[in-house]
């Protein structure tokens, strides 16, 4: 594992650990507190700080990629964008005829998961 990958792994572990701690703390605190809505809104957005730490780690790591790695990641990202984008758009029409509502909190994890799977298939094209 090269230095960039080691730093990326370390940064991800830190970001995910902070995310879990903040999310657990906020949920525990909010469930037992009577707060005005604006304070609740500030608290529930606190887990976005470690999410931004995760995004920063990805951006820094991507700068260490060569052209081929970058191309594979971009192709997989475009596949994920199209599949998840069109899929959620189509599902919006289905909600109009009675399908259960899709919570928007699931769109980013879905996008990241599809992007990860797409990388497997995209990488085959370059072998």
Coordinates of N, CA and C in Angstrom, one line a residue:
X1 N 0.9 -1.2 0.0 CA 0.0 0.0 0.0 C 0.9 1.2 0.0
X2 N 0.7 2.1 -0.9 CA 1.5 3.3 -1.0 C 1.1 4.4 0.1
X3 N 1.9 5.4 0.2 CA 1.7 6.4 1.2 C 0.3 7.1 1.1
X4 N -0.1 7.4 -0.1 CA -1.4 8.0 -0.3 C -2.5 7.1 0.1
X5 N -2.4 5.9 -0.1 CA -3.5 4.9 0.3 C -3.5 4.7 1.8
X6 N -2.3 4.7 2.4 CA -2.3 4.6 3.9 C -2.9 5.9 4.5
X7 N -2.6 7.0 4.0 CA -3.2 8.3 4.6 C -4.7 8.3 4.4
X8 N -5.1 7.8 3.2 CA -6.6 7.8 2.9 C -7.3 6.8 3.8
X9 N -6.7 5.6 4.1 CA -7.3 4.7 5.0 C -7.4 5.2 6.4
X10 N -6.3 5.9 6.8 CA -6.3 6.5 8.2 C -7.4 7.6 8.3
X11 N -7.4 8.4 7.2 CA -8.4 9.5 7.3 C -9.8 9.0 7.2
X12 N -10.1 7.9 6.5 CA -11.4 7.3 6.5 C -11.8 6.7 7.8
X13 N -10.9 6.0 8.4 CA -11.1 5.4 9.8 C -11.5 6.5 10.8
X14 N -10.7 7.6 10.7 CA -11.0 8.7 11.6 C -12.4 9.3 11.3
X15 N -12.7 9.6 10.0 CA -13.9 10.2 9.7 C -15.1 9.3 10.1
X16 N -15.0 8.0 9.8 CA -16.1 7.1 10.1 C -16.3 7.0 11.6
X17 N -15.2 7.0 12.4 CA -15.2 6.9 13.8 C -15.9 8.1 14.4
X18 N -15.5 9.3 13.9 CA -16.1 10.5 14.4 C -17.5 10.6 14.0
X19 N -17.9 10.1 12.8 CA -19.3 10.1 12.4 C -20.1 9.3 13.3
X20 N -19.7 8.0 13.6 CA -20.4 7.2 14.5 C -20.6 7.8 15.9
X21 N -19.5 8.4 16.4 CA -19.6 9.0 17.7 C -20.6 10.1 17.8
X22 N -20.5 11.0 16.7 CA -21.3 12.2 16.7 C -22.8 11.8 16.5
X23 N -23.0 10.9 15.6 CA -24.4 10.4 15.3 C -25.0 9.8 16.5
X24 N -24.3 8.9 17.2 CA -24.8 8.3 18.4 C -25.1 9.4 19.5
X25 N -24.1 10.3 19.7 CA -24.3 11.3 20.7 C -25.5 12.2 20.4
X26 N -25.6 12.7 19.2 CA -26.7 13.5 18.8 C -28.1 12.8 19.0
X27 N -28.1 11.6 18.5 CA -29.4 10.9 18.7 C -29.8 10.6 20.1
X28 N -28.8 10.3 20.9 CA -29.0 10.1 22.4 C -29.5 11.4 23.0
X29 N -28.8 12.5 22.7 CA -29.1 13.8 23.3 C -30.5 14.3 22.9
X30 N -30.8 14.2 21.6 CA -32.1 14.7 21.1 C -33.2 13.9 21.6
X31 N -33.1 12.6 21.8 CA -34.2 11.8 22.2 C -34.6 12.1 23.7
X32 N -33.7 12.7 24.4 CA -34.1 13.0 25.8 C -34.2 14.5 26.1
X33 N -34.2 15.3 25.1 CA -34.2 16.8 25.4 C -35.4 17.4 24.6
X34 N -35.9 18.5 25.3 CA -36.9 19.3 24.7 C -36.2 20.6 24.2
X35 N -36.0 20.7 22.9 CA -35.2 21.8 22.4 C -36.1 22.5 21.3
X36 N -35.8 23.8 21.1 CA -36.5 24.5 20.0 C -36.0 23.8 18.7
X37 N -36.8 24.0 17.6 CA -36.5 23.3 16.4 C -35.2 23.8 15.8
X38 N -34.9 25.1 15.9 CA -33.6 25.6 15.3 C -32.4 24.9 16.0
X39 N -32.5 24.6 17.3 CA -31.4 23.9 18.0 C -31.3 22.4 17.6
X40 N -32.5 21.8 17.4 CA -32.5 20.5 16.9 C -31.9 20.4 15.5
X41 N -32.3 21.4 14.7 CA -31.7 21.4 13.3 C -30.2 21.5 13.3
X42 N -29.7 22.3 14.2 CA -28.2 22.4 14.3 C -27.6 21.1 14.7
X43 N -28.2 20.5 15.7 CA -27.6 19.3 16.3 C -27.7 18.1 15.3
X44 N -28.8 18.0 14.6 CA -28.9 16.9 13.6 C -28.0 17.0 12.4
X45 N -27.5 18.3 12.2 CA -26.6 18.5 11.1 C -25.1 18.3 11.5
X46 N -24.9 18.1 12.8 CA -23.5 17.9 13.2 C -22.8 16.7 12.6
X47 N -23.5 15.6 12.3 CA -22.8 14.5 11.6 C -22.3 14.8 10.2
X48 N -22.8 15.9 9.7 CA -22.2 16.3 8.3 C -20.8 16.7 8.4
X49 N -20.3 17.1 9.6 CA -18.9 17.5 9.7 C -18.0 16.3 9.4
X50 N -18.2 15.1 10.0 CA -17.3 14.0 9.6 C -17.6 13.5 8.2
X51 N -18.8 13.8 7.6 CA -19.1 13.4 6.2 C -18.2 14.3 5.3
X52 N -18.0 15.6 5.7 CA -17.1 16.5 5.0 C -15.7 16.0 5.1
X53 N -15.3 15.5 6.3 CA -14.0 14.9 6.5 C -13.8 13.8 5.5
X54 N -14.8 13.0 5.3 CA -14.7 11.8 4.4 C -14.5 12.4 3.0
X55 N -15.3 13.4 2.6 CA -15.2 13.9 1.2 C -13.8 14.5 1.0
X56 N -13.3 15.2 2.0 CA -11.9 15.8 1.9 C -10.9 14.7 1.7
X57 N -11.0 13.6 2.4 CA -10.1 12.5 2.2 C -10.1 11.9 0.8
X58 N -11.4 11.8 0.3 CA -11.5 11.3 -1.1 C -10.9 12.2 -2.1
X59 N -11.1 13.5 -2.0 CA -10.5 14.5 -2.9 C -9.0 14.5 -2.8
X60 N -8.4 14.4 -1.6 CA -7.0 14.4 -1.5 C -6.4 13.1 -2.1
X61 N -7.1 12.0 -1.8 CA -6.6 10.7 -2.4 C -6.7 10.7 -3.9
X62 N -7.7 11.3 -4.4 CA -7.9 11.3 -5.9 C -6.8 12.0 -6.6
X63 N -6.2 13.0 -5.9 CA -5.1 13.7 -6.5 C -3.8 12.9 -6.7
X64 N -3.8 11.8 -6.0 CA -2.6 10.9 -6.1 C -2.8 9.8 -7.2
X65 N -3.9 9.8 -7.8 CA -4.2 8.8 -8.9 C -3.5 9.1 -10.2
X66 N -3.2 8.1 -10.9 CA -2.7 8.3 -12.3 C -3.9 8.5 -13.2
X67 N -3.6 8.7 -14.5 CA -4.7 9.0 -15.4 C -5.7 7.8 -15.6
X68 N -5.2 6.6 -15.6 CA -6.0 5.4 -15.7 C -6.9 5.3 -14.5
X69 N -6.4 5.4 -13.3 CA -7.2 5.3 -12.1 C -8.3 6.4 -12.1
X70 N -7.9 7.6 -12.5 CA -8.9 8.7 -12.6 C -10.0 8.4 -13.6
X71 N -9.6 7.8 -14.7 CA -10.6 7.5 -15.8 C -11.6 6.5 -15.3
X72 N -11.1 5.4 -14.7 CA -11.9 4.4 -14.1 C -12.9 4.9 -13.1
X73 N -12.4 5.7 -12.2 CA -13.3 6.3 -11.2 C -14.3 7.2 -11.8
X74 N -13.9 8.0 -12.8 CA -14.9 8.9 -13.4 C -15.9 8.1 -14.2
X75 N -15.5 7.1 -14.9 CA -16.5 6.2 -15.6 C -17.5 5.6 -14.6
X76 N -17.0 5.1 -13.5 CA -17.9 4.5 -12.5 C -18.8 5.5 -11.9
X77 N -18.3 6.7 -11.6 CA -19.1 7.8 -11.1 C -20.2 8.2 -12.0
X78 N -19.9 8.2 -13.3 CA -21.0 8.6 -14.3 C -22.0 7.5 -14.4
X79 N -21.6 6.2 -14.3 CA -22.6 5.1 -14.3 C -23.5 5.2 -13.1
X80 N -22.9 5.5 -11.9 CA -23.7 5.6 -10.7 C -24.6 6.8 -10.8
X81 N -24.1 7.9 -11.3 CA -24.9 9.1 -11.4 C -26.2 8.8 -12.3
X82 N -26.0 8.2 -13.4 CA -27.1 7.9 -14.3 C -28.0 6.9 -13.7
X83 N -27.5 5.8 -13.2 CA -28.4 4.7 -12.6 C -29.2 5.3 -11.4
X84 N -28.5 5.9 -10.5 CA -29.2 6.4 -9.3 C -30.1 7.6 -9.6
X85 N -29.5 8.5 -10.4 CA -30.3 9.7 -10.8 C -31.6 9.3 -11.5
X86 N -31.5 8.5 -12.6 CA -32.7 8.1 -13.3 C -33.6 7.2 -12.5
X87 N -33.0 6.3 -11.6 CA -33.7 5.4 -10.8 C -34.6 6.2 -9.8
X88 N -34.0 7.2 -9.1 CA -34.7 7.9 -8.1 C -35.8 8.9 -8.8
X89 N -35.4 9.3 -10.0 CA -36.4 10.2 -10.7 C -37.6 9.3 -11.1
X90 N -37.3 8.1 -11.6 CA -38.5 7.2 -12.0 C -39.3 6.9 -10.8
X91 N -38.6 6.6 -9.7 CA -39.3 6.2 -8.4 C -40.2 7.4 -8.0
X92 N -39.8 8.6 -8.2 CA -40.6 9.7 -7.8 C -42.0 9.6 -8.5
X93 N -42.0 9.2 -9.8 CA -43.3 9.0 -10.5 C -44.1 7.9 -9.9
X94 N -43.4 6.8 -9.4 CA -44.1 5.7 -8.8 C -44.7 6.1 -7.5
X95 N -44.0 7.0 -6.8 CA -44.6 7.5 -5.5 C -45.9 8.2 -5.8
X96 N -46.0 8.8 -6.9 CA -47.3 9.5 -7.3 C -48.5 8.5 -7.5
X97 N -48.2 7.2 -7.7 CA -49.3 6.3 -7.8 C -49.4 5.3 -6.6
X98 N -48.8 5.7 -5.5 CA -49.0 5.0 -4.3 C -47.8 4.2 -3.7
X99 N -46.7 4.2 -4.4 CA -45.5 3.5 -3.9 C -45.1 4.2 -2.6
X100 N -44.4 3.5 -1.7 CA -44.0 4.2 -0.5 C -42.9 5.3 -0.8
X101 N -42.9 6.3 0.0 CA -41.9 7.4 -0.2 C -40.5 6.9 0.1
X102 N -39.6 7.4 -0.7 CA -38.2 7.1 -0.5 C -37.5 8.2 0.3
X103 N -37.0 7.9 1.5 CA -36.4 8.9 2.3 C -35.1 9.4 1.5
X104 N -34.9 10.6 1.4 CA -33.8 11.2 0.7 C -32.4 10.9 1.4
X105 N -32.5 10.5 2.6 CA -31.2 10.2 3.3 C -30.5 9.0 2.7
X106 N -31.3 8.1 2.0 CA -30.7 6.9 1.4 C -30.1 7.2 0.0
X107 N -30.2 8.3 -0.6 CA -29.7 8.6 -1.9 C -28.2 8.6 -1.9
X108 N -27.5 9.3 -1.0 CA -26.1 9.3 -1.0 C -25.5 7.9 -0.8
X109 N -25.9 7.2 0.2 CA -25.4 5.8 0.4 C -25.6 5.0 -0.9
X110 N -26.8 5.1 -1.5 CA -27.1 4.4 -2.7 C -26.1 4.8 -3.8
X111 N -25.9 6.1 -4.0 CA -24.9 6.6 -5.0 C -23.5 6.0 -4.7
X112 N -23.1 6.0 -3.5 CA -21.7 5.5 -3.2 C -21.6 4.0 -3.4
X113 N -22.7 3.3 -3.0 CA -22.7 1.8 -3.2 C -22.7 1.5 -4.7
X114 N -23.5 2.1 -5.5 CA -23.6 1.8 -6.9 C -22.2 2.2 -7.6
X115 N -21.6 3.3 -7.1 CA -20.3 3.7 -7.7 C -19.3 2.7 -7.4
X116 N -19.3 2.1 -6.2 CA -18.3 1.1 -5.9 C -18.5 -0.2 -6.7
X117 N -19.8 -0.6 -6.9 CA -20.1 -1.7 -7.8 C -19.7 -1.4 -9.2
X118 N -20.0 -0.2 -9.7 CA -19.7 0.1 -11.1 C -18.2 0.1 -11.3
X119 N -17.4 0.4 -10.3 CA -15.9 0.4 -10.5 C -15.5 -1.1 -10.8
X120 N -16.1 -2.1 -10.3 CA -15.8 -3.4 -10.5 C -16.0 -3.7 -12.0
X121 N -17.1 -3.3 -12.5 CA -17.4 -3.6 -13.9 C -16.6 -2.7 -14.9
X122 N -16.4 -1.4 -14.5 CA -15.6 -0.5 -15.4 C -14.2 -1.0 -15.5
X123 N -13.6 -1.5 -14.4 CA -12.2 -2.0 -14.4 C -12.0 -3.1 -15.4
X124 N -13.0 -3.9 -15.6 CA -12.9 -5.0 -16.5 C -12.7 -4.5 -17.9
X125 N -13.2 -3.4 -18.2 CA -13.1 -2.8 -19.6 C -11.6 -2.5 -19.9
X126 N -10.8 -2.2 -18.8 CA -9.5 -1.7 -19.0 C -8.4 -2.9 -18.8
X127 N -8.9 -4.1 -18.7 CA -7.9 -5.2 -18.5 C -7.6 -5.8 -19.8

